[in-house]
Coordinates of C-alpha atoms in Angstrom, one line a residue:
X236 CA 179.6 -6.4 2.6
X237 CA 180.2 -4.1 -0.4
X238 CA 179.7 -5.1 -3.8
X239 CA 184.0 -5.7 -4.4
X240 CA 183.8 -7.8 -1.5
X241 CA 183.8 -11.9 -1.8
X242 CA 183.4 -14.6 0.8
X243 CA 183.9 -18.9 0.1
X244 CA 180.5 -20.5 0.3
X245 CA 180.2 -24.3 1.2
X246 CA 177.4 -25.9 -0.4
X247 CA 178.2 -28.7 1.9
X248 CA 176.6 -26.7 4.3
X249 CA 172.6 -27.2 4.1
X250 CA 170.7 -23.9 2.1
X251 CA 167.6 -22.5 3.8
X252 CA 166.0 -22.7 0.0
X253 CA 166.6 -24.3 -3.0
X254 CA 164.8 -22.6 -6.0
X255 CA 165.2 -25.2 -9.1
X256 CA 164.4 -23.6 -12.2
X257 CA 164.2 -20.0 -12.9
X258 CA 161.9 -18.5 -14.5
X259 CA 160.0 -15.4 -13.6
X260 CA 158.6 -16.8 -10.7
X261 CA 161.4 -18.1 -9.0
X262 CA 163.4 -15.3 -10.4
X263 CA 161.1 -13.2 -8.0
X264 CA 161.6 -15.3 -5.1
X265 CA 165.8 -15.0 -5.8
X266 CA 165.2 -11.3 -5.8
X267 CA 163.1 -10.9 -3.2
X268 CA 165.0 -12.8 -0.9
X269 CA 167.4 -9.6 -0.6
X270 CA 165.2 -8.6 2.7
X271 CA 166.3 -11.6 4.4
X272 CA 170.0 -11.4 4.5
X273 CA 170.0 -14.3 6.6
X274 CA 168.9 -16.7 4.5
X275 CA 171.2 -18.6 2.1
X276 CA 169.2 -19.3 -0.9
X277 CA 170.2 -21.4 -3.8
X278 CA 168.5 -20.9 -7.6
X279 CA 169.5 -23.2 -10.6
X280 CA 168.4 -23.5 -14.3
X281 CA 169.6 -25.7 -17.2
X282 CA 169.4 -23.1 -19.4
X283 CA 172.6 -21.4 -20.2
X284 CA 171.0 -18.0 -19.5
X285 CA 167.9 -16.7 -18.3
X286 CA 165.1 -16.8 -21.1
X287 CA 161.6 -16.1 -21.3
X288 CA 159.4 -17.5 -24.3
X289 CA 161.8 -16.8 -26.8
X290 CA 159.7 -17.9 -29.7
X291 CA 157.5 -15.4 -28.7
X292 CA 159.3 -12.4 -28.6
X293 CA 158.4 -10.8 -31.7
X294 CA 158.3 -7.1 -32.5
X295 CA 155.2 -5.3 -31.0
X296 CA 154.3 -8.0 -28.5
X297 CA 153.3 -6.5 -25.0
X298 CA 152.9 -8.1 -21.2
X299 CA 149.3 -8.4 -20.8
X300 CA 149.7 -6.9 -17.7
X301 CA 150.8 -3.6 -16.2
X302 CA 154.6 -3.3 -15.5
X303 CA 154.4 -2.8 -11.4
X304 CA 153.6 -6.5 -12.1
X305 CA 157.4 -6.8 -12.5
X306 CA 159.5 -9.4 -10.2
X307 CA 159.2 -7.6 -7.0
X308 CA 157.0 -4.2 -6.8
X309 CA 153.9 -5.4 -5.8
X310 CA 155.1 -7.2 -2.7
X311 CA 158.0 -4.7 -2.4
X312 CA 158.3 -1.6 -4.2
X313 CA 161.5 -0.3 -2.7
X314 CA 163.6 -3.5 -4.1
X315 CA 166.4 -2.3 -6.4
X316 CA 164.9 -5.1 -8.8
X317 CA 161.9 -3.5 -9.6
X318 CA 161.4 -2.8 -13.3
X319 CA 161.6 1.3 -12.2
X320 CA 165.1 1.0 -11.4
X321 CA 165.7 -1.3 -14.4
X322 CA 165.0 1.8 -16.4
X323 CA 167.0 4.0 -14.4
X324 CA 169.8 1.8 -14.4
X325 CA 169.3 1.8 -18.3
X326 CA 169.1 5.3 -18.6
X327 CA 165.3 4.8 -20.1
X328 CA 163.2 6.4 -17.7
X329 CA 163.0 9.6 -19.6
X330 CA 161.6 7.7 -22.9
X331 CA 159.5 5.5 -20.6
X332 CA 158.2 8.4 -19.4
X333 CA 157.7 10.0 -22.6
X334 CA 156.3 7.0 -24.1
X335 CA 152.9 7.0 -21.2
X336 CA 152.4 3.4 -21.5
X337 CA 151.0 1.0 -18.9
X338 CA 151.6 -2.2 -20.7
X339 CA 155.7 -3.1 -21.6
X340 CA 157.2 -4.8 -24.7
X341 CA 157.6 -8.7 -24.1
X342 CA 161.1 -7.8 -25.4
X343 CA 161.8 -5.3 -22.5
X344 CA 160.5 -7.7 -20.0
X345 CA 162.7 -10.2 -20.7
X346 CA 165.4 -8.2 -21.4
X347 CA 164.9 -6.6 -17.6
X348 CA 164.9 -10.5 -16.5
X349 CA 167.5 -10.7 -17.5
X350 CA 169.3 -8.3 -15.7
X351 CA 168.0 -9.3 -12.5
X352 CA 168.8 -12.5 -12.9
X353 CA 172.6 -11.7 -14.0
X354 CA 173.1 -9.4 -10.6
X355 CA 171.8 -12.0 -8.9
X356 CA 174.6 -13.7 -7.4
X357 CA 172.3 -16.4 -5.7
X358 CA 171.0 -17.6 -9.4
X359 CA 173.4 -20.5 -10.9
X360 CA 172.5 -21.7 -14.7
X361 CA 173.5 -24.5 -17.2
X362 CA 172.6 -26.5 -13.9
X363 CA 170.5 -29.3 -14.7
X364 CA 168.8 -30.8 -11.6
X365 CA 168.7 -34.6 -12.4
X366 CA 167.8 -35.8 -8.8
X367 CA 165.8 -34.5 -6.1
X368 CA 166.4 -36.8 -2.7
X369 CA 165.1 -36.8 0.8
X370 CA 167.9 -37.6 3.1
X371 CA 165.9 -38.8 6.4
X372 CA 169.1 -39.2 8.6
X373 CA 170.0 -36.0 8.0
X374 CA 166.9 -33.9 7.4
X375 CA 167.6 -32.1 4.5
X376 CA 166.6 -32.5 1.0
X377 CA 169.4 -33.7 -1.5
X378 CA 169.6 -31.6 -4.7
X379 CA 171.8 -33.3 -8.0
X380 CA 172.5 -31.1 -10.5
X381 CA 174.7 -31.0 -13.5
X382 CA 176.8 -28.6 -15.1
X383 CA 178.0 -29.0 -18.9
X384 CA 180.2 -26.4 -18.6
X385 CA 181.8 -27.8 -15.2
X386 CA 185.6 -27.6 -14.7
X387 CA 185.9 -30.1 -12.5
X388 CA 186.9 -28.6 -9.6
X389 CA 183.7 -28.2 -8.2
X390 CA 184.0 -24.3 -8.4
X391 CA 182.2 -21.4 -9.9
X392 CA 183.6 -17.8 -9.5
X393 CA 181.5 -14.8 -10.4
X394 CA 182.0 -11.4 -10.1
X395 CA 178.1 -9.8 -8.5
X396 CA 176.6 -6.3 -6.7
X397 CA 175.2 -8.9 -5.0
X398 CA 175.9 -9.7 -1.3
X399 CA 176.2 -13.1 -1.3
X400 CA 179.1 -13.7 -4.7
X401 CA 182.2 -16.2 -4.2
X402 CA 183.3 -18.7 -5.3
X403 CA 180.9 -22.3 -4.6
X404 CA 182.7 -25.4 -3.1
X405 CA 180.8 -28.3 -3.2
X406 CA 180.8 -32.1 -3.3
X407 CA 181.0 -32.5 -7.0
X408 CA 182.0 -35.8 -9.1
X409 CA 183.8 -34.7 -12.6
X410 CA 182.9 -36.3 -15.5
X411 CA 183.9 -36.0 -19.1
X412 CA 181.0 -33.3 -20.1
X413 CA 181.3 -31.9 -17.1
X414 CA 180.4 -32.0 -13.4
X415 CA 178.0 -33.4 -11.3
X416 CA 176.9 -31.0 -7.8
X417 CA 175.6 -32.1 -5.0
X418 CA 174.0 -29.9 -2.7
X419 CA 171.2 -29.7 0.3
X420 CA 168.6 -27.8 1.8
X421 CA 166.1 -27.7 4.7
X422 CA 163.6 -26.1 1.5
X423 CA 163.2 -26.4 -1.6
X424 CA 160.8 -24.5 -4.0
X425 CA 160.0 -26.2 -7.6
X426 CA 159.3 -23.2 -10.1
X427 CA 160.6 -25.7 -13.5
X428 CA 157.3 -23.8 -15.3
X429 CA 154.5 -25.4 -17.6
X430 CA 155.5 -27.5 -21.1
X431 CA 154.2 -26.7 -23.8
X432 CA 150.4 -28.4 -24.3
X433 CA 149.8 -30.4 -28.2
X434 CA 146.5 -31.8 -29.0
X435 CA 147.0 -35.2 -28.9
X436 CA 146.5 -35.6 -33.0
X437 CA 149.1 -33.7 -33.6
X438 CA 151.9 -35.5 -31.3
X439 CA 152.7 -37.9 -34.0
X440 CA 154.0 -35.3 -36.4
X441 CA 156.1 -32.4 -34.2
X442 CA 159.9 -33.1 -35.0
X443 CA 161.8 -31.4 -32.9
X444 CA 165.2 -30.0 -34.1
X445 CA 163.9 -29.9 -37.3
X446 CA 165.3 -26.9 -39.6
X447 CA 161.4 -26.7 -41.9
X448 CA 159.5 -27.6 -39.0
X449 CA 155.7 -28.4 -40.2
X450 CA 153.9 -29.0 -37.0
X451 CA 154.8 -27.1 -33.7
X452 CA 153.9 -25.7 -30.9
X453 CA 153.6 -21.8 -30.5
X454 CA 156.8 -22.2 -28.4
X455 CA 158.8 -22.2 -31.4
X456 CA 157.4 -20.4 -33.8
X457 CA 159.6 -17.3 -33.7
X458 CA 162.2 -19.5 -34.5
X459 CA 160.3 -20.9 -38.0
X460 CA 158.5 -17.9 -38.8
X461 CA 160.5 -17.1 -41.6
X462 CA 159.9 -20.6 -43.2
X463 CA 156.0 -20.8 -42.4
X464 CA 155.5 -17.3 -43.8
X465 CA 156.7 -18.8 -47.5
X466 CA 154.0 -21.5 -47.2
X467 CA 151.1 -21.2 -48.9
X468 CA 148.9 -22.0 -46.6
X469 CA 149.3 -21.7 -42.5
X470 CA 146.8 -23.4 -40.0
X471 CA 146.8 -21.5 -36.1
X472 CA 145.1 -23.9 -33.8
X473 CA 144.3 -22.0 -30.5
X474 CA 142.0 -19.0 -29.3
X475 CA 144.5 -17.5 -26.7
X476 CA 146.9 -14.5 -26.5
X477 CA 149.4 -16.8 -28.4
X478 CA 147.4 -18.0 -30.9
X479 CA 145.7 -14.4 -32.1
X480 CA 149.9 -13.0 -32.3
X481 CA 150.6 -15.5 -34.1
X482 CA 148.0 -15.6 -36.7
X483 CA 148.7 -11.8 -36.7
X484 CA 151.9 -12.1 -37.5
X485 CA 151.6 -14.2 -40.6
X486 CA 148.6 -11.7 -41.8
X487 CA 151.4 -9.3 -41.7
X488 CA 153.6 -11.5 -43.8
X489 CA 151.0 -11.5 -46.8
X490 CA 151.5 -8.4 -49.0
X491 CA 149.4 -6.1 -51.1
X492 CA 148.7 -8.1 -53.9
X493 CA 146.6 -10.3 -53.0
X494 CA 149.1 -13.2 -53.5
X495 CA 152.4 -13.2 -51.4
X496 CA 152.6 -14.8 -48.0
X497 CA 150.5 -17.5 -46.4
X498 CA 147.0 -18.0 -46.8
X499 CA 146.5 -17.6 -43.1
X500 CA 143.5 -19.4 -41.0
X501 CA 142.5 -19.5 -37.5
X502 CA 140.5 -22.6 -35.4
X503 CA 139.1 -22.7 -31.8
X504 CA 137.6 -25.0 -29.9
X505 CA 136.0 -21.6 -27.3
X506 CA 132.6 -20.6 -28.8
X507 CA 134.2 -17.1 -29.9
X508 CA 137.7 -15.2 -30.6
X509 CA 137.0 -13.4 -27.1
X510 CA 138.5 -10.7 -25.3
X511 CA 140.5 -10.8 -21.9
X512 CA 138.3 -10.0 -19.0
X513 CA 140.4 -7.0 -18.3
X514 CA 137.1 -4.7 -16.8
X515 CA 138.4 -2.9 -13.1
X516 CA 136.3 -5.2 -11.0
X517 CA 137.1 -8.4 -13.5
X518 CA 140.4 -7.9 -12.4
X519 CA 139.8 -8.6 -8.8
X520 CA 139.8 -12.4 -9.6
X521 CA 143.5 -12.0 -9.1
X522 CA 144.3 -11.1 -5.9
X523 CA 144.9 -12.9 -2.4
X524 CA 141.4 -12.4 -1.5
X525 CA 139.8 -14.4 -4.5
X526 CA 143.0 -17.2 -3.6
X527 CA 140.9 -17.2 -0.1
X528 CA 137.6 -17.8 -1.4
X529 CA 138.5 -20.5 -3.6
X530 CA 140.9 -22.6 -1.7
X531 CA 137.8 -22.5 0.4
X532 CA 135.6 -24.2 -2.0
X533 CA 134.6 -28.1 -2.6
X534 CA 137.2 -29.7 -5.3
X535 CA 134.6 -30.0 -7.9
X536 CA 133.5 -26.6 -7.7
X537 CA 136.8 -25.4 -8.7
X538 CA 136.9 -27.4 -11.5
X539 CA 134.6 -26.3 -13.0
X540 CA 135.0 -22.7 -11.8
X541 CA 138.6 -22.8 -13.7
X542 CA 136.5 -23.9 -17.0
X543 CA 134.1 -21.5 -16.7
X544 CA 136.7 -18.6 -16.4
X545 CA 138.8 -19.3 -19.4
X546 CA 138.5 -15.7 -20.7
X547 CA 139.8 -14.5 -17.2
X548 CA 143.2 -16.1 -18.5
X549 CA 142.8 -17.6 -21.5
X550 CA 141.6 -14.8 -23.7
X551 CA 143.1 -12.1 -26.1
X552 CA 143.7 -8.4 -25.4
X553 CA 141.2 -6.6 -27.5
X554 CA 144.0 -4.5 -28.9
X555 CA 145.5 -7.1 -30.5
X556 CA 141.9 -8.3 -31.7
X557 CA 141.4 -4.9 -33.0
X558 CA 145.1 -5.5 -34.8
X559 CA 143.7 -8.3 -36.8
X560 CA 140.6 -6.8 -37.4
X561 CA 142.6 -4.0 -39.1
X562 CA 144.5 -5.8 -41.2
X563 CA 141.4 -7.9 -42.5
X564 CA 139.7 -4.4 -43.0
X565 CA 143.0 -3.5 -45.1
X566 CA 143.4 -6.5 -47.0
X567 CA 139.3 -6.2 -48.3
X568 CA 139.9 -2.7 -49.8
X569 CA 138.1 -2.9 -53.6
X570 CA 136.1 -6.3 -52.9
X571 CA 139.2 -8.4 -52.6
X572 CA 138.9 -11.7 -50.6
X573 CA 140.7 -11.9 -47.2
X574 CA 143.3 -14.8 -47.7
X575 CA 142.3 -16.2 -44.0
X576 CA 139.6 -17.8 -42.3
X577 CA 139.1 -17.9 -38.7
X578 CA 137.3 -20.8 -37.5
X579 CA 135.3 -21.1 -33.1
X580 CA 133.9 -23.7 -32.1
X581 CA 136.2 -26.2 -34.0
X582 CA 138.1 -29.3 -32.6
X583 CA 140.7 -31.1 -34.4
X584 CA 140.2 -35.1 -34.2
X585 CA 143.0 -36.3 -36.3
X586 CA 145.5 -35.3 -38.6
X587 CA 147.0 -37.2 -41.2
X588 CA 150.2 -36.3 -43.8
X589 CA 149.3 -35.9 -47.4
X590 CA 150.6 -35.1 -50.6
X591 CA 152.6 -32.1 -52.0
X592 CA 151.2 -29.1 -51.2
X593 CA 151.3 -26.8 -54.7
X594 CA 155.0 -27.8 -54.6
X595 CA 155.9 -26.6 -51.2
X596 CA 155.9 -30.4 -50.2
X597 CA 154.0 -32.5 -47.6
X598 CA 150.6 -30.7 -46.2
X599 CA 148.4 -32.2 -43.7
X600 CA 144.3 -32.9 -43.5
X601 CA 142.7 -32.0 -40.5
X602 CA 139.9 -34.1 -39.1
X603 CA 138.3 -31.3 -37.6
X604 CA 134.9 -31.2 -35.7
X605 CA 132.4 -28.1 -35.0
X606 CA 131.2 -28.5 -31.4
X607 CA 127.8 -26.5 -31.5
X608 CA 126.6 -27.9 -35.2
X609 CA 128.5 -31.7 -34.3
X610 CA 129.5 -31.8 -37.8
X611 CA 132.7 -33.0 -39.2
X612 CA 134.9 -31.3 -41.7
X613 CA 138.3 -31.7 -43.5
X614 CA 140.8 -28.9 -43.8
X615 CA 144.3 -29.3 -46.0
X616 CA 147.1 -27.1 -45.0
X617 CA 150.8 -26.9 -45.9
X618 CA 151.3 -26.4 -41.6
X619 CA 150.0 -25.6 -38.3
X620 CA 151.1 -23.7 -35.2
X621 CA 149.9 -25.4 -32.4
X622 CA 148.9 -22.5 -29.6
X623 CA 147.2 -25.0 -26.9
X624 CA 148.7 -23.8 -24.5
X625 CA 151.0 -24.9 -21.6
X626 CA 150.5 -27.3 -18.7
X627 CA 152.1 -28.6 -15.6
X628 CA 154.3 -31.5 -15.3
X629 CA 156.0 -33.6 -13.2
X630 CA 159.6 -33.4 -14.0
X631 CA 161.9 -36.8 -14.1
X632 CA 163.8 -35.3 -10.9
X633 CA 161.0 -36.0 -8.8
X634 CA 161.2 -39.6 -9.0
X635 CA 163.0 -40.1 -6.0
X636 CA 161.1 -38.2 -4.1
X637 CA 157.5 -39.2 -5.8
X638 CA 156.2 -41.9 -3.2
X639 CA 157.0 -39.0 -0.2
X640 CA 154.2 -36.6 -1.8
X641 CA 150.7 -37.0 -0.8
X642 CA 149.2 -36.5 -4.4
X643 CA 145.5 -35.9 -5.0
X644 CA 143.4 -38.3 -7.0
X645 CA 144.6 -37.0 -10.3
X646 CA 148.3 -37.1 -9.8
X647 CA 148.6 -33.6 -8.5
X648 CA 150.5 -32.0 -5.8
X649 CA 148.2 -31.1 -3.0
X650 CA 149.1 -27.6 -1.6
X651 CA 148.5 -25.7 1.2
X652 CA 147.9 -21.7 1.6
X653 CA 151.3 -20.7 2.1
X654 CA 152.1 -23.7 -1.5
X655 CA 153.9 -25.6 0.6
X656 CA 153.4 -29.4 -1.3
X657 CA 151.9 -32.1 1.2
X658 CA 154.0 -34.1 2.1
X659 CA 154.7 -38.0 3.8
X660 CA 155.2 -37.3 7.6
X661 CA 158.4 -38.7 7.4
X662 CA 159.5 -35.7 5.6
X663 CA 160.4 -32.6 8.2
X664 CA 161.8 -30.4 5.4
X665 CA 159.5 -28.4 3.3
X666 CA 158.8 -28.4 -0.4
X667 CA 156.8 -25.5 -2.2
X668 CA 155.6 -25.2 -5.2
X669 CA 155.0 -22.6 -8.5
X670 CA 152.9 -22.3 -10.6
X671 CA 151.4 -25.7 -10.5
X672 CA 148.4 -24.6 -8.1
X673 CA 146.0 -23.7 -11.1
X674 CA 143.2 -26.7 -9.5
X675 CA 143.8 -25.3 -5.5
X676 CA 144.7 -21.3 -5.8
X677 CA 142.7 -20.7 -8.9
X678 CA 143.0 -18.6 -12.3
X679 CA 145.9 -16.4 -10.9
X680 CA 148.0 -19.5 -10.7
X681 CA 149.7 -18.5 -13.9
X682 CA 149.3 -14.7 -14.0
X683 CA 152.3 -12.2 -13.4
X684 CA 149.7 -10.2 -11.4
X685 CA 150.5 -12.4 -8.1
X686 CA 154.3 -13.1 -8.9
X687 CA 155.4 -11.0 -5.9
X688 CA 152.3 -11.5 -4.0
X689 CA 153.4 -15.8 -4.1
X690 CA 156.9 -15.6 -3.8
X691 CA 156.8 -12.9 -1.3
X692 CA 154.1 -15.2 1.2
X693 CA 156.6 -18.2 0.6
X694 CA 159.4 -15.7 1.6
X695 CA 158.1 -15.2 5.0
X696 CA 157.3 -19.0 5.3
X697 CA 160.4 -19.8 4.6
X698 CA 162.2 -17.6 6.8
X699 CA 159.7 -18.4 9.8
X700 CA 158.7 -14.7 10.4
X701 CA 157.6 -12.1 8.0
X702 CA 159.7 -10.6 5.9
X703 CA 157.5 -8.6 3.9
X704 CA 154.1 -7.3 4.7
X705 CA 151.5 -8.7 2.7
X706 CA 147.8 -6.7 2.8
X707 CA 145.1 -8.2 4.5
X708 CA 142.6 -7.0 1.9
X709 CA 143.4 -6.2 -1.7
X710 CA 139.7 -6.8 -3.5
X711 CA 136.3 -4.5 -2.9
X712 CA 135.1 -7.3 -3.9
X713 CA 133.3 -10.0 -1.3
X714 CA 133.9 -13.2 -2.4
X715 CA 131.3 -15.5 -1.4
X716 CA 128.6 -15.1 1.6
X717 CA 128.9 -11.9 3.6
X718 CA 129.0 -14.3 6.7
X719 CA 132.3 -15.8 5.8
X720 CA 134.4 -12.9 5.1

């Protein structure tokens, strides 16, 4: 079928997949999926667009990791998706090439997201799931979503180069904000992402939707920078890649006077402001072979293997360390003071409003605690960017479906190699999972790195054959005893 060509689709007909939610790594799954024809997938997001960390995207940011990490090129490097053919597609592959660098602007990245995901005729947003079902009669997993921007025909017509555009007719139920879809599938693959993590303290005080937002999470803070850089005084909570941007950011906001901009400081609760483990064989720690080794290993060992690693995943790029350094260094010329502070070993125990803050208005005390010294301390500030972090969640959809998974003793999905979820015998269809396998596959869970890698090895499961070849080695490193490998 050529790329002018259109054909109806009936989503009353069962899907081989379901993707709900699409971000990055479901994104790679939609665009991988383009070597098996055969296959009618289905991807839908609430968002109105594709978007990735947009209160992150600030100037200068890069991907902490090299672009072949892109949706598709390390499970398949001749895909027309690859990040290669974004730039040729762009006309940029002359000033990439010109430019020699190995590490891409977060801007770029998501800005090449985007463009997959708008060719991708398979990828449906502003649809909110709101029900996930298993239909036992029929053997098929029952997907609800809802679209705000329905019509109420039950329709949506899009023009793709993709081979698989039309226009959608399903069983749909019109409201008066729109329409309610409902479709099914043999499969279904959740990739709905991490929320955003908050300190418990600190939960009382985030107000969402808030124009002068205080107290929030990293999530948002390109959206309040403006307003936090007028403060006097700016608390970062958080020693990842996140947190040391951030704090960056606002030291750029002071000026040369010694008196503009926020006074800027800096707590962790790690023992140090550490670098990335980014070293050649470090590296190795993210690859199938590693997955191998520690799927392998006794449940409490991985716990606290994924503690011990935190700088595999957790730390900061020493360029961007370097960064701060830098403007520290500048900021001392003659004897002056820095105007910041940076803070390991710290944990904040409560936080409580206060007064006006040198008439900028409510500031905050922070209970805060230092781990190695165990001594307590109080810090005023006029705000603080919370950069804890993100974790997995069950998502509201699930509820149906919540008594049919077989979750381990912590409420977490139990997963197999190929992240397919376990799942009541009842259940013949198959549900896999994304980035939620941090506690069974280890510190790549997260990591761009083995994108491709995942969605490419749930590809061929869930097209029963394989799709794409996947190498049997991909470490020099052994992994455990010689006599297991």
């Amino acid at each position: 079928m050529t790329a002018s060509q259109h054909h109806q689709r009936d989503d009353s007909i069962p899907y081989d997949l379901i993707g709900i939610g699409i971000g990055p790594f479901n994104l790679s799954l939609a665009a991988l999926s383009d070597a098996a024809p055969d296959l009618r997938t289905l991807f839908l997001d609430a968002k109105p667009a594709f978007s990735w960390h947009p209160g992150l995207l600030m100037e200068g940011t890069v991907l902490q990791v090299p672009f072949l990490a892109d949706l598709v090129t390390m499970a398949d490097p001749t895909s027309r998706w690859s990040y290669l053919n974004y730039l040729r597609e762009h006309d940029r592959m002359f000033p990439f090439f010109f430019s020699e660098r190995f590490h891409i602007p977060r801007r770029e990245y998501d800005h090449y997201c985007r463009w997959v995901a708008g060719h991708l005729p398979s990828c449906r947003f502003d649809a909110r799931v709101t029900e996930l079902e298993w239909e036992e009669d029929e053997g098929v997993f029952a997907v609800t979503y809802h679209s705000a921007g329905g019509t109420g025909t039950g329709t949506d017509t899009r023009t793709s180069t993709g081979t698989d555009a039309g226009t959608d007719t399903g069983r749909d139920i019109s409201t008066g904000t729109g329409t309610v879809f409902r479709v099914r599938a043999r499969q279904v693959v959740l990739g709905v992402g991490t929320l955003p993590l908050v300190p418990e303290p600190l939960r009382p005080l985030l107000t969402p939707g808030e124009p002068d937002r205080r107290v929030l999470h990293s999530a948002d803070y390109r959206t309040h920078r403006d307003h936090l850089a007028a403060l006097p005084d700016v608390t970062v909570i958080g020693a990842g890649q996140s947190g040391a941007e951030v704090a960056l950011d606002l030291l750029r906001r002071q000026d040369g006077t010694g008196e503009g901009g926020p006074y800027v400081r800096w707590l962790a609760r790690t023992p140090a402001f550490a670098p990335m483990e980014y070293s050649k064989i470090g590296l190795e720690h993210f690859t199938p072979d590693y997955i191998r080794f520690f799927r392998a290993l006794p449940e409490e060992r991985r716990e606290r293997l994924v503690r011990e690693q935190w700088q595999l995943y957790k730390g900061i790029s020493e360029e961007t360390l370097a960064e701060i350094h830098d403007e520290l260094y500048e900021r001392t010329i003659g004897g002056t003071e820095p105007r910041a502070a940076l803070h390991p070993g710290v944990v904040v125990e409560g936080v409580e409003r206060a007064g006006d803050s040198g008439g900028s208005g409510d500031s905050y005390v922070l209970t805060c605690r230092h781990t190695e010294q165990d001594e307590v301390f109080e810090i005023r500030t006029s705000a603080v960017v919370s950069a804890t972090g993100y974790a997995a969640a069950r998502p509201d959809f699930l509820d149906p479906l919540a008594k049919l998974i077989d979750w381990d003793e912590k409420g977490r999905y139990r997963i197999d190699a190929e992240y397919r979820v376990a799942l009541d015998p009842r259940v013949t269809g198959v549900l896999y999972v994304q980035n939620a396998e941090l506690h069974t596959h280890g510190v790549g869970a997260p990591d761009l790195t083995l994108g491709a890698w995942r969605a490419a090895t749930i590809l061929n499961a869930a097209a029963g054959r394989r799709v794409l070849r996947l190498p049997e080695r991909a470490a020099w490193t052994t992994f455990g005893s010689p006599d297991r490998a």
